[in-house]
mmCIF file with all atom_site columns, C-alpha atoms and ligand atoms in Angstrom:
data_model
loop_
_atom_site.group_PDB
_atom_site.id
_atom_site.type_symbol
_atom_site.label_atom_id
_atom_site.label_alt_id
_atom_site.label_comp_id
_atom_site.label_asym_id
_atom_site.label_entity_id
_atom_site.label_seq_id
_atom_site.pdbx_PDB_ins_code
_atom_site.Cartn_x
_atom_site.Cartn_y
_atom_site.Cartn_z
_atom_site.occupancy
_atom_site.B_iso_or_equiv
_atom_site.pdbx_formal_charge
_atom_site.auth_seq_id
_atom_site.auth_comp_id
_atom_site.auth_asym_id
_atom_site.auth_atom_id
_atom_site.pdbx_PDB_model_num
ATOM   1   C CA  . UNK A 1 1   ? -7.922  2.362   19.805  1.00 91.00 ? 1   UNK A CA  1
ATOM   2   C CA  . UNK A 1 2   ? -6.689  4.123   17.027  1.00 96.00 ? 2   UNK A CA  1
ATOM   3   C CA  . UNK A 1 3   ? -3.209  3.544   18.675  1.00 98.00 ? 3   UNK A CA  1
ATOM   4   C CA  . UNK A 1 4   ? -4.054  -0.141  18.505  1.00 97.00 ? 4   UNK A CA  1
ATOM   5   C CA  . UNK A 1 5   ? -5.875  0.022   15.505  1.00 98.00 ? 5   UNK A CA  1
ATOM   6   C CA  . UNK A 1 6   ? -1.679  1.831   13.876  1.00 98.00 ? 6   UNK A CA  1
ATOM   7   C CA  . UNK A 1 7   ? 0.293   -1.185  15.789  1.00 98.00 ? 7   UNK A CA  1
ATOM   8   C CA  . UNK A 1 8   ? -1.694  -3.562  13.858  1.00 98.00 ? 8   UNK A CA  1
ATOM   9   C CA  . UNK A 1 9   ? -1.457  -1.961  10.482  1.00 98.00 ? 9   UNK A CA  1
ATOM   10  C CA  . UNK A 1 10  ? 1.947   -2.589  9.429   1.00 98.00 ? 10  UNK A CA  1
ATOM   11  C CA  . UNK A 1 11  ? 3.780   -3.057  5.765   1.00 98.00 ? 11  UNK A CA  1
ATOM   12  C CA  . UNK A 1 12  ? 2.416   -6.459  5.090   1.00 98.00 ? 12  UNK A CA  1
ATOM   13  C CA  . UNK A 1 13  ? 4.198   -7.915  1.508   1.00 98.00 ? 13  UNK A CA  1
ATOM   14  C CA  . UNK A 1 14  ? 2.770   -11.850 1.699   1.00 98.00 ? 14  UNK A CA  1
ATOM   15  C CA  . UNK A 1 15  ? -0.568  -12.855 2.145   1.00 98.00 ? 15  UNK A CA  1
ATOM   16  C CA  . UNK A 1 16  ? -2.480  -15.968 1.699   1.00 98.00 ? 16  UNK A CA  1
ATOM   17  C CA  . UNK A 1 17  ? -3.525  -15.598 -1.680  1.00 98.00 ? 17  UNK A CA  1
ATOM   18  C CA  . UNK A 1 18  ? -6.305  -17.727 -1.444  1.00 98.00 ? 18  UNK A CA  1
ATOM   19  C CA  . UNK A 1 19  ? -8.019  -15.600 0.632   1.00 98.00 ? 19  UNK A CA  1
ATOM   20  C CA  . UNK A 1 20  ? -10.333 -13.379 -1.220  1.00 98.00 ? 20  UNK A CA  1
ATOM   21  C CA  . UNK A 1 21  ? -10.988 -9.845  -1.065  1.00 98.00 ? 21  UNK A CA  1
ATOM   22  C CA  . UNK A 1 22  ? -14.243 -8.995  -2.723  1.00 98.00 ? 22  UNK A CA  1
ATOM   23  C CA  . UNK A 1 23  ? -15.325 -6.097  -4.565  1.00 98.00 ? 23  UNK A CA  1
ATOM   24  C CA  . UNK A 1 24  ? -18.123 -4.544  -2.091  1.00 98.00 ? 24  UNK A CA  1
ATOM   25  C CA  . UNK A 1 25  ? -14.945 -4.836  0.493   1.00 98.00 ? 25  UNK A CA  1
ATOM   26  C CA  . UNK A 1 26  ? -12.872 -2.846  -1.609  1.00 98.00 ? 26  UNK A CA  1
ATOM   27  C CA  . UNK A 1 27  ? -15.517 -0.371  -2.230  1.00 98.00 ? 27  UNK A CA  1
ATOM   28  C CA  . UNK A 1 28  ? -16.265 -0.117  1.105   1.00 98.00 ? 28  UNK A CA  1
ATOM   29  C CA  . UNK A 1 29  ? -12.936 0.647   2.066   1.00 98.00 ? 29  UNK A CA  1
ATOM   30  C CA  . UNK A 1 30  ? -12.903 2.689   -1.139  1.00 99.00 ? 30  UNK A CA  1
ATOM   31  C CA  . UNK A 1 31  ? -15.990 5.114   0.954   1.00 99.00 ? 31  UNK A CA  1
ATOM   32  C CA  . UNK A 1 32  ? -13.194 5.085   3.574   1.00 98.00 ? 32  UNK A CA  1
ATOM   33  C CA  . UNK A 1 33  ? -10.845 7.198   1.470   1.00 98.00 ? 33  UNK A CA  1
ATOM   34  C CA  . UNK A 1 34  ? -13.607 9.054   -0.363  1.00 98.00 ? 34  UNK A CA  1
ATOM   35  C CA  . UNK A 1 35  ? -15.133 10.621  2.800   1.00 98.00 ? 35  UNK A CA  1
ATOM   36  C CA  . UNK A 1 36  ? -10.643 11.623  3.653   1.00 98.00 ? 36  UNK A CA  1
ATOM   37  C CA  . UNK A 1 37  ? -9.738  14.973  3.497   1.00 96.00 ? 37  UNK A CA  1
ATOM   38  C CA  . UNK A 1 38  ? -8.727  16.847  0.070   1.00 95.00 ? 38  UNK A CA  1
ATOM   39  C CA  . UNK A 1 39  ? -6.986  20.374  -0.339  1.00 93.00 ? 39  UNK A CA  1
ATOM   40  C CA  . UNK A 1 40  ? -8.997  22.371  -1.186  1.00 92.00 ? 40  UNK A CA  1
ATOM   41  C CA  . UNK A 1 41  ? -11.838 19.781  -1.580  1.00 94.00 ? 41  UNK A CA  1
ATOM   42  C CA  . UNK A 1 42  ? -11.001 19.334  -4.862  1.00 94.00 ? 42  UNK A CA  1
ATOM   43  C CA  . UNK A 1 43  ? -11.363 15.324  -4.877  1.00 95.00 ? 43  UNK A CA  1
ATOM   44  C CA  . UNK A 1 44  ? -8.623  14.722  -7.802  1.00 96.00 ? 44  UNK A CA  1
ATOM   45  C CA  . UNK A 1 45  ? -8.772  10.651  -6.531  1.00 96.00 ? 45  UNK A CA  1
ATOM   46  C CA  . UNK A 1 46  ? -9.637  8.373   -9.138  1.00 98.00 ? 46  UNK A CA  1
ATOM   47  C CA  . UNK A 1 47  ? -9.578  4.435   -8.706  1.00 98.00 ? 47  UNK A CA  1
ATOM   48  C CA  . UNK A 1 48  ? -8.612  1.140   -10.543 1.00 98.00 ? 48  UNK A CA  1
ATOM   49  C CA  . UNK A 1 49  ? -10.740 -1.805  -8.312  1.00 99.00 ? 49  UNK A CA  1
ATOM   50  C CA  . UNK A 1 50  ? -8.651  -5.714  -8.789  1.00 98.00 ? 50  UNK A CA  1
ATOM   51  C CA  . UNK A 1 51  ? -9.546  -8.524  -7.119  1.00 98.00 ? 51  UNK A CA  1
ATOM   52  C CA  . UNK A 1 52  ? -10.000 -11.447 -9.829  1.00 97.00 ? 52  UNK A CA  1
ATOM   53  C CA  . UNK A 1 53  ? -6.612  -13.758 -10.173 1.00 98.00 ? 53  UNK A CA  1
ATOM   54  C CA  . UNK A 1 54  ? -6.216  -12.411 -13.699 1.00 98.00 ? 54  UNK A CA  1
ATOM   55  C CA  . UNK A 1 55  ? -6.256  -8.968  -13.214 1.00 98.00 ? 55  UNK A CA  1
ATOM   56  C CA  . UNK A 1 56  ? -4.056  -9.393  -10.596 1.00 98.00 ? 56  UNK A CA  1
ATOM   57  C CA  . UNK A 1 57  ? -1.590  -10.875 -11.900 1.00 98.00 ? 57  UNK A CA  1
ATOM   58  C CA  . UNK A 1 58  ? -1.731  -8.544  -15.144 1.00 98.00 ? 58  UNK A CA  1
ATOM   59  C CA  . UNK A 1 59  ? -0.762  -5.988  -12.289 1.00 98.00 ? 59  UNK A CA  1
ATOM   60  C CA  . UNK A 1 60  ? 1.615   -7.761  -9.578  1.00 98.00 ? 60  UNK A CA  1
ATOM   61  C CA  . UNK A 1 61  ? 5.058   -7.910  -12.473 1.00 98.00 ? 61  UNK A CA  1
ATOM   62  C CA  . UNK A 1 62  ? 5.114   -3.573  -12.452 1.00 98.00 ? 62  UNK A CA  1
ATOM   63  C CA  . UNK A 1 63  ? 5.466   -3.393  -8.507  1.00 98.00 ? 63  UNK A CA  1
ATOM   64  C CA  . UNK A 1 64  ? 8.499   -3.207  -6.664  1.00 98.00 ? 64  UNK A CA  1
ATOM   65  C CA  . UNK A 1 65  ? 8.570   -4.743  -2.929  1.00 98.00 ? 65  UNK A CA  1
ATOM   66  C CA  . UNK A 1 66  ? 10.774  -3.941  -0.191  1.00 98.00 ? 66  UNK A CA  1
ATOM   67  C CA  . UNK A 1 67  ? 13.649  -2.405  -0.937  1.00 98.00 ? 67  UNK A CA  1
ATOM   68  C CA  . UNK A 1 68  ? 16.154  -2.938  1.482   1.00 98.00 ? 68  UNK A CA  1
ATOM   69  C CA  . UNK A 1 69  ? 15.371  -6.707  1.480   1.00 98.00 ? 69  UNK A CA  1
ATOM   70  C CA  . UNK A 1 70  ? 18.104  -7.622  -0.828  1.00 96.00 ? 70  UNK A CA  1
ATOM   71  C CA  . UNK A 1 71  ? 17.785  -11.448 -1.823  1.00 95.00 ? 71  UNK A CA  1
ATOM   72  C CA  . UNK A 1 72  ? 13.180  -11.096 -1.879  1.00 97.00 ? 72  UNK A CA  1
ATOM   73  C CA  . UNK A 1 73  ? 12.405  -10.413 -5.118  1.00 96.00 ? 73  UNK A CA  1
ATOM   74  C CA  . UNK A 1 74  ? 8.795   -9.946  -3.886  1.00 98.00 ? 74  UNK A CA  1
ATOM   75  C CA  . UNK A 1 75  ? 5.815   -12.253 -2.825  1.00 98.00 ? 75  UNK A CA  1
ATOM   76  C CA  . UNK A 1 76  ? 5.891   -15.982 -4.387  1.00 98.00 ? 76  UNK A CA  1
ATOM   77  C CA  . UNK A 1 77  ? 2.226   -17.503 -5.661  1.00 98.00 ? 77  UNK A CA  1
ATOM   78  C CA  . UNK A 1 78  ? 0.202   -18.266 -3.340  1.00 98.00 ? 78  UNK A CA  1
ATOM   79  C CA  . UNK A 1 79  ? 1.094   -15.811 -1.336  1.00 98.00 ? 79  UNK A CA  1
ATOM   80  C CA  . UNK A 1 80  ? 1.051   -12.670 -3.460  1.00 98.00 ? 80  UNK A CA  1
ATOM   81  C CA  . UNK A 1 81  ? -2.409  -10.169 -2.986  1.00 99.00 ? 81  UNK A CA  1
ATOM   82  C CA  . UNK A 1 82  ? -5.639  -11.280 -3.206  1.00 98.00 ? 82  UNK A CA  1
ATOM   83  C CA  . UNK A 1 83  ? -6.585  -7.074  -4.155  1.00 99.00 ? 83  UNK A CA  1
ATOM   84  C CA  . UNK A 1 84  ? -5.617  -4.068  -5.414  1.00 99.00 ? 84  UNK A CA  1
ATOM   85  C CA  . UNK A 1 85  ? -6.423  -0.652  -5.573  1.00 99.00 ? 85  UNK A CA  1
ATOM   86  C CA  . UNK A 1 86  ? -4.465  1.521   -8.260  1.00 98.00 ? 86  UNK A CA  1
ATOM   87  C CA  . UNK A 1 87  ? -4.619  4.978   -6.888  1.00 98.00 ? 87  UNK A CA  1
ATOM   88  C CA  . UNK A 1 88  ? -5.217  8.151   -9.695  1.00 97.00 ? 88  UNK A CA  1
ATOM   89  C CA  . UNK A 1 89  ? -5.308  11.618  -9.816  1.00 95.00 ? 89  UNK A CA  1
ATOM   90  C CA  . UNK A 1 90  ? -8.049  13.131  -12.566 1.00 95.00 ? 90  UNK A CA  1
ATOM   91  C CA  . UNK A 1 91  ? -4.958  15.393  -13.775 1.00 94.00 ? 91  UNK A CA  1
ATOM   92  C CA  . UNK A 1 92  ? -7.551  17.696  -15.684 1.00 94.00 ? 92  UNK A CA  1
ATOM   93  C CA  . UNK A 1 93  ? -9.235  18.309  -12.156 1.00 93.00 ? 93  UNK A CA  1
ATOM   94  C CA  . UNK A 1 94  ? -5.233  19.383  -10.342 1.00 73.00 ? 94  UNK A CA  1
ATOM   95  C CA  . UNK A 1 95  ? -3.713  18.692  -7.242  1.00 72.00 ? 95  UNK A CA  1
ATOM   96  C CA  . UNK A 1 96  ? -3.113  22.324  -5.036  1.00 70.00 ? 96  UNK A CA  1
ATOM   97  C CA  . UNK A 1 97  ? -1.093  20.190  -2.384  1.00 75.00 ? 97  UNK A CA  1
ATOM   98  C CA  . UNK A 1 98  ? -0.426  16.904  -3.152  1.00 82.00 ? 98  UNK A CA  1
ATOM   99  C CA  . UNK A 1 99  ? -0.522  14.561  -0.334  1.00 92.00 ? 99  UNK A CA  1
ATOM   100 C CA  . UNK A 1 100 ? -4.192  13.625  -0.764  1.00 96.00 ? 100 UNK A CA  1
ATOM   101 C CA  . UNK A 1 101 ? -3.511  10.188  -1.960  1.00 96.00 ? 101 UNK A CA  1
ATOM   102 C CA  . UNK A 1 102 ? -1.161  9.724   1.280   1.00 97.00 ? 102 UNK A CA  1
ATOM   103 C CA  . UNK A 1 103 ? -4.858  10.088  3.397   1.00 98.00 ? 103 UNK A CA  1
ATOM   104 C CA  . UNK A 1 104 ? -6.776  8.336   1.071   1.00 98.00 ? 104 UNK A CA  1
ATOM   105 C CA  . UNK A 1 105 ? -4.096  5.391   1.461   1.00 98.00 ? 105 UNK A CA  1
ATOM   106 C CA  . UNK A 1 106 ? -3.904  5.605   5.005   1.00 98.00 ? 106 UNK A CA  1
ATOM   107 C CA  . UNK A 1 107 ? -7.845  5.304   5.623   1.00 98.00 ? 107 UNK A CA  1
ATOM   108 C CA  . UNK A 1 108 ? -8.013  2.289   3.156   1.00 98.00 ? 108 UNK A CA  1
ATOM   109 C CA  . UNK A 1 109 ? -5.204  0.425   4.963   1.00 98.00 ? 109 UNK A CA  1
ATOM   110 C CA  . UNK A 1 110 ? -7.103  1.152   8.231   1.00 98.00 ? 110 UNK A CA  1
ATOM   111 C CA  . UNK A 1 111 ? -10.015 0.111   7.162   1.00 98.00 ? 111 UNK A CA  1
ATOM   112 C CA  . UNK A 1 112 ? -8.678  -3.206  5.955   1.00 98.00 ? 112 UNK A CA  1
ATOM   113 C CA  . UNK A 1 113 ? -6.631  -3.979  9.121   1.00 98.00 ? 113 UNK A CA  1
ATOM   114 C CA  . UNK A 1 114 ? -9.808  -3.309  11.199  1.00 98.00 ? 114 UNK A CA  1
ATOM   115 C CA  . UNK A 1 115 ? -11.089 -5.613  8.952   1.00 98.00 ? 115 UNK A CA  1
ATOM   116 C CA  . UNK A 1 116 ? -8.827  -8.294  9.705   1.00 98.00 ? 116 UNK A CA  1
ATOM   117 C CA  . UNK A 1 117 ? -6.545  -7.410  6.144   1.00 98.00 ? 117 UNK A CA  1
ATOM   118 C CA  . UNK A 1 118 ? -3.867  -5.434  5.509   1.00 98.00 ? 118 UNK A CA  1
ATOM   119 C CA  . UNK A 1 119 ? -1.710  -4.066  2.494   1.00 98.00 ? 119 UNK A CA  1
ATOM   120 C CA  . UNK A 1 120 ? 1.301   -1.921  1.536   1.00 98.00 ? 120 UNK A CA  1
ATOM   121 C CA  . UNK A 1 121 ? 1.556   0.874   -0.283  1.00 98.00 ? 121 UNK A CA  1
ATOM   122 C CA  . UNK A 1 122 ? 3.914   0.543   -3.452  1.00 98.00 ? 122 UNK A CA  1
ATOM   123 C CA  . UNK A 1 123 ? 5.259   3.861   -4.331  1.00 98.00 ? 123 UNK A CA  1
ATOM   124 C CA  . UNK A 1 124 ? 7.750   1.692   -6.846  1.00 98.00 ? 124 UNK A CA  1
ATOM   125 C CA  . UNK A 1 125 ? 6.155   1.396   -9.544  1.00 98.00 ? 125 UNK A CA  1
ATOM   126 C CA  . UNK A 1 126 ? 6.254   0.671   -13.627 1.00 98.00 ? 126 UNK A CA  1
ATOM   127 C CA  . UNK A 1 127 ? 4.079   3.251   -14.284 1.00 98.00 ? 127 UNK A CA  1
ATOM   128 C CA  . UNK A 1 128 ? 4.537   3.073   -18.096 1.00 98.00 ? 128 UNK A CA  1
ATOM   129 C CA  . UNK A 1 129 ? 4.176   -0.307  -18.012 1.00 98.00 ? 129 UNK A CA  1
ATOM   130 C CA  . UNK A 1 130 ? 0.681   -0.431  -16.282 1.00 98.00 ? 130 UNK A CA  1
ATOM   131 C CA  . UNK A 1 131 ? -0.376  2.433   -18.044 1.00 98.00 ? 131 UNK A CA  1
ATOM   132 C CA  . UNK A 1 132 ? -0.329  -0.017  -21.249 1.00 98.00 ? 132 UNK A CA  1
ATOM   133 C CA  . UNK A 1 133 ? -1.405  -2.713  -19.761 1.00 98.00 ? 133 UNK A CA  1
ATOM   134 C CA  . UNK A 1 134 ? -4.155  -1.471  -17.566 1.00 98.00 ? 134 UNK A CA  1
ATOM   135 C CA  . UNK A 1 135 ? -5.274  0.839   -20.610 1.00 98.00 ? 135 UNK A CA  1
ATOM   136 C CA  . UNK A 1 136 ? -5.335  4.130   -18.089 1.00 98.00 ? 136 UNK A CA  1
ATOM   137 C CA  . UNK A 1 137 ? -5.801  7.220   -20.157 1.00 98.00 ? 137 UNK A CA  1
ATOM   138 C CA  . UNK A 1 138 ? -3.157  9.772   -20.415 1.00 98.00 ? 138 UNK A CA  1
ATOM   139 C CA  . UNK A 1 139 ? -5.530  12.171  -18.249 1.00 97.00 ? 139 UNK A CA  1
ATOM   140 C CA  . UNK A 1 140 ? -5.491  10.055  -15.265 1.00 97.00 ? 140 UNK A CA  1
ATOM   141 C CA  . UNK A 1 141 ? -1.683  9.873   -13.681 1.00 96.00 ? 141 UNK A CA  1
ATOM   142 C CA  . UNK A 1 142 ? -0.734  6.814   -11.759 1.00 97.00 ? 142 UNK A CA  1
ATOM   143 C CA  . UNK A 1 143 ? 0.021   8.075   -8.122  1.00 97.00 ? 143 UNK A CA  1
ATOM   144 C CA  . UNK A 1 144 ? 0.632   4.586   -6.511  1.00 98.00 ? 144 UNK A CA  1
ATOM   145 C CA  . UNK A 1 145 ? -0.844  1.075   -5.901  1.00 98.00 ? 145 UNK A CA  1
ATOM   146 C CA  . UNK A 1 146 ? -2.432  -0.229  -2.165  1.00 99.00 ? 146 UNK A CA  1
ATOM   147 C CA  . UNK A 1 147 ? -1.895  -4.211  -1.877  1.00 99.00 ? 147 UNK A CA  1
ATOM   148 C CA  . UNK A 1 148 ? -3.823  -5.604  -0.472  1.00 99.00 ? 148 UNK A CA  1
ATOM   149 C CA  . UNK A 1 149 ? -4.878  -9.156  1.172   1.00 98.00 ? 149 UNK A CA  1
ATOM   150 C CA  . UNK A 1 150 ? -4.750  -11.446 4.531   1.00 98.00 ? 150 UNK A CA  1
ATOM   151 C CA  . UNK A 1 151 ? -1.277  -11.225 5.930   1.00 98.00 ? 151 UNK A CA  1
ATOM   152 C CA  . UNK A 1 152 ? 1.230   -14.480 6.179   1.00 98.00 ? 152 UNK A CA  1
ATOM   153 C CA  . UNK A 1 153 ? 3.546   -12.997 7.719   1.00 97.00 ? 153 UNK A CA  1
ATOM   154 C CA  . UNK A 1 154 ? 4.604   -11.634 11.425  1.00 98.00 ? 154 UNK A CA  1
ATOM   155 C CA  . UNK A 1 155 ? 5.301   -7.946  11.248  1.00 98.00 ? 155 UNK A CA  1
ATOM   156 C CA  . UNK A 1 156 ? 7.000   -5.955  14.720  1.00 97.00 ? 156 UNK A CA  1
ATOM   157 C CA  . UNK A 1 157 ? 8.075   -2.468  15.718  1.00 98.00 ? 157 UNK A CA  1
ATOM   158 C CA  . UNK A 1 158 ? 11.900  -2.039  16.990  1.00 98.00 ? 158 UNK A CA  1
ATOM   159 C CA  . UNK A 1 159 ? 13.039  1.108   18.207  1.00 98.00 ? 159 UNK A CA  1
ATOM   160 C CA  . UNK A 1 160 ? 16.207  2.460   16.159  1.00 98.00 ? 160 UNK A CA  1
ATOM   161 C CA  . UNK A 1 161 ? 19.396  1.080   17.698  1.00 93.00 ? 161 UNK A CA  1
ATOM   162 C CA  . UNK A 1 162 ? 22.484  3.669   17.945  1.00 94.00 ? 162 UNK A CA  1
ATOM   163 C CA  . UNK A 1 163 ? 23.846  3.091   14.384  1.00 96.00 ? 163 UNK A CA  1
ATOM   164 C CA  . UNK A 1 164 ? 20.361  5.201   13.260  1.00 96.00 ? 164 UNK A CA  1
ATOM   165 C CA  . UNK A 1 165 ? 19.826  2.273   10.735  1.00 97.00 ? 165 UNK A CA  1
ATOM   166 C CA  . UNK A 1 166 ? 15.692  2.213   9.472   1.00 98.00 ? 166 UNK A CA  1
ATOM   167 C CA  . UNK A 1 167 ? 16.225  -0.321  7.133   1.00 98.00 ? 167 UNK A CA  1
ATOM   168 C CA  . UNK A 1 168 ? 13.913  -3.341  8.147   1.00 98.00 ? 168 UNK A CA  1
ATOM   169 C CA  . UNK A 1 169 ? 14.764  -6.614  8.158   1.00 97.00 ? 169 UNK A CA  1
ATOM   170 C CA  . UNK A 1 170 ? 13.602  -10.387 8.337   1.00 97.00 ? 170 UNK A CA  1
ATOM   171 C CA  . UNK A 1 171 ? 14.580  -12.474 10.700  1.00 97.00 ? 171 UNK A CA  1
ATOM   172 C CA  . UNK A 1 172 ? 15.330  -16.466 10.387  1.00 96.00 ? 172 UNK A CA  1
ATOM   173 C CA  . UNK A 1 173 ? 11.945  -16.991 11.606  1.00 96.00 ? 173 UNK A CA  1
ATOM   174 C CA  . UNK A 1 174 ? 10.347  -14.944 8.253   1.00 94.00 ? 174 UNK A CA  1
ATOM   175 C CA  . UNK A 1 175 ? 9.438   -12.277 10.448  1.00 97.00 ? 175 UNK A CA  1
ATOM   176 C CA  . UNK A 1 176 ? 9.163   -8.248  9.543   1.00 98.00 ? 176 UNK A CA  1
ATOM   177 C CA  . UNK A 1 177 ? 11.371  -6.154  11.994  1.00 98.00 ? 177 UNK A CA  1
ATOM   178 C CA  . UNK A 1 178 ? 10.804  -2.587  11.298  1.00 98.00 ? 178 UNK A CA  1
ATOM   179 C CA  . UNK A 1 179 ? 12.571  -0.003  12.917  1.00 98.00 ? 179 UNK A CA  1
ATOM   180 C CA  . UNK A 1 180 ? 10.954  3.117   14.236  1.00 98.00 ? 180 UNK A CA  1
ATOM   181 C CA  . UNK A 1 181 ? 12.978  6.503   15.899  1.00 98.00 ? 181 UNK A CA  1
ATOM   182 C CA  . UNK A 1 182 ? 11.726  7.454   19.126  1.00 97.00 ? 182 UNK A CA  1
ATOM   183 C CA  . UNK A 1 183 ? 9.588   10.370  19.786  1.00 97.00 ? 183 UNK A CA  1
ATOM   184 C CA  . UNK A 1 184 ? 12.283  12.525  21.659  1.00 96.00 ? 184 UNK A CA  1
ATOM   185 C CA  . UNK A 1 185 ? 14.409  12.651  17.909  1.00 96.00 ? 185 UNK A CA  1
ATOM   186 C CA  . UNK A 1 186 ? 11.291  13.167  16.103  1.00 97.00 ? 186 UNK A CA  1
ATOM   187 C CA  . UNK A 1 187 ? 10.031  15.804  18.391  1.00 98.00 ? 187 UNK A CA  1
ATOM   188 C CA  . UNK A 1 188 ? 12.285  18.739  17.660  1.00 98.00 ? 188 UNK A CA  1
ATOM   189 C CA  . UNK A 1 189 ? 10.702  21.877  18.835  1.00 98.00 ? 189 UNK A CA  1
HETATM 190 C C1  . FMN B 2 .   ? 4.372   6.491   -0.181  1.00 73.72 ? 1   FMN B C1  1
HETATM 191 C C2  . FMN B 2 .   ? 4.666   4.769   0.271   1.00 73.72 ? 1   FMN B C2  1
HETATM 192 C C3  . FMN B 2 .   ? 5.438   4.328   -0.661  1.00 73.72 ? 1   FMN B C3  1
HETATM 193 C C4  . FMN B 2 .   ? 5.983   2.771   -0.624  1.00 73.72 ? 1   FMN B C4  1
HETATM 194 N N1  . FMN B 2 .   ? 6.369   2.320   -1.822  1.00 73.72 ? 1   FMN B N1  1
HETATM 195 C C5  . FMN B 2 .   ? 6.875   0.476   -0.936  1.00 73.72 ? 1   FMN B C5  1
HETATM 196 C C6  . FMN B 2 .   ? 7.041   0.372   -2.320  1.00 73.72 ? 1   FMN B C6  1
HETATM 197 O O1  . FMN B 2 .   ? 7.672   0.542   -3.264  1.00 73.72 ? 1   FMN B O1  1
HETATM 198 N N2  . FMN B 2 .   ? 7.161   -0.920  -2.200  1.00 73.72 ? 1   FMN B N2  1
HETATM 199 C C7  . FMN B 2 .   ? 7.382   -1.937  -0.671  1.00 73.72 ? 1   FMN B C7  1
HETATM 200 O O2  . FMN B 2 .   ? 7.455   -2.811  -0.294  1.00 73.72 ? 1   FMN B O2  1
HETATM 201 N N3  . FMN B 2 .   ? 7.154   -1.254  0.397   1.00 73.72 ? 1   FMN B N3  1
HETATM 202 C C8  . FMN B 2 .   ? 6.765   0.537   -0.083  1.00 73.72 ? 1   FMN B C8  1
HETATM 203 N N4  . FMN B 2 .   ? 6.560   1.592   0.684   1.00 73.72 ? 1   FMN B N4  1
HETATM 204 C C9  . FMN B 2 .   ? 6.754   0.664   2.893   1.00 73.72 ? 1   FMN B C9  1
HETATM 205 C C10 . FMN B 2 .   ? 7.320   1.148   3.085   1.00 73.72 ? 1   FMN B C10 1
HETATM 206 O O3  . FMN B 2 .   ? 8.339   0.271   2.989   1.00 73.72 ? 1   FMN B O3  1
HETATM 207 C C11 . FMN B 2 .   ? 7.024   1.064   4.655   1.00 73.72 ? 1   FMN B C11 1
HETATM 208 O O4  . FMN B 2 .   ? 6.197   1.836   4.965   1.00 73.72 ? 1   FMN B O4  1
HETATM 209 C C12 . FMN B 2 .   ? 8.082   1.379   5.860   1.00 73.72 ? 1   FMN B C12 1
HETATM 210 O O5  . FMN B 2 .   ? 8.743   0.104   5.592   1.00 73.72 ? 1   FMN B O5  1
HETATM 211 C C13 . FMN B 2 .   ? 7.548   0.991   6.733   1.00 73.72 ? 1   FMN B C13 1
HETATM 212 O O6  . FMN B 2 .   ? 7.104   -0.481  7.621   1.00 73.72 ? 1   FMN B O6  1
HETATM 213 P P1  . FMN B 2 .   ? 5.473   0.484   8.237   1.00 73.72 ? 1   FMN B P1  1
HETATM 214 O O7  . FMN B 2 .   ? 4.783   0.518   7.301   1.00 73.72 ? 1   FMN B O7  1
HETATM 215 O O8  . FMN B 2 .   ? 5.156   -1.092  8.656   1.00 73.72 ? 1   FMN B O8  1
HETATM 216 O O9  . FMN B 2 .   ? 5.584   1.062   9.232   1.00 73.72 ? 1   FMN B O9  1
HETATM 217 C C14 . FMN B 2 .   ? 6.152   2.739   0.677   1.00 73.72 ? 1   FMN B C14 1
HETATM 218 C C15 . FMN B 2 .   ? 5.048   3.414   2.268   1.00 73.72 ? 1   FMN B C15 1
HETATM 219 C C16 . FMN B 2 .   ? 4.700   4.829   1.864   1.00 73.72 ? 1   FMN B C16 1
HETATM 220 C C17 . FMN B 2 .   ? 4.079   5.625   2.868   1.00 73.72 ? 1   FMN B C17 1
#
């Protein structure tokens, strides 16, 4: 089952924007992050949640989408995320390992996938402008943003070909293809 969930948990970038993701759902997802591993158990992560159209519209302009899809600037109105999680680190607590946010993000996205939702981790964030727009105090460093919603696109996994190209692509039907390296390539010893 965990394999099925992980396969289903792709990066989705187009959503049924009209399908709301409620604050209760967001809080349940953050609870999965709360229960996840943390270096030295410091638990420095903090979250800003957004699921109303006005706040979503404030966050969207500061996100970068699918850099390999050169002719796609990101989801159009109607296909944008219904919710966001802005993941922050409380710099007063510190960061012994700097990987808590990846673990937390995966917990949140697996929980979303289990609920029929989907999302995308967004590292390409105009942090300076997002900080201003959301009035985030300097104490909190913006790590990544998770975009969430009900997926409106098909995503399939491919094998990396002989040319070694790892760039994802979209076909003429709008299906998103994601090449993954083989087990033999990644297990080196
Ligand atoms: C740390 C991290 C940052 C990412 N940042 C972005 C981003 O800024 N914009 C985007 O569209 N996708 C982003 N992604 C999604 C990756 O492009 C995606 O994981 C990759 O293409 C593989 O697809 P998959 O998640 O379906 O396996 C990010 C993923 C990770 C793990």
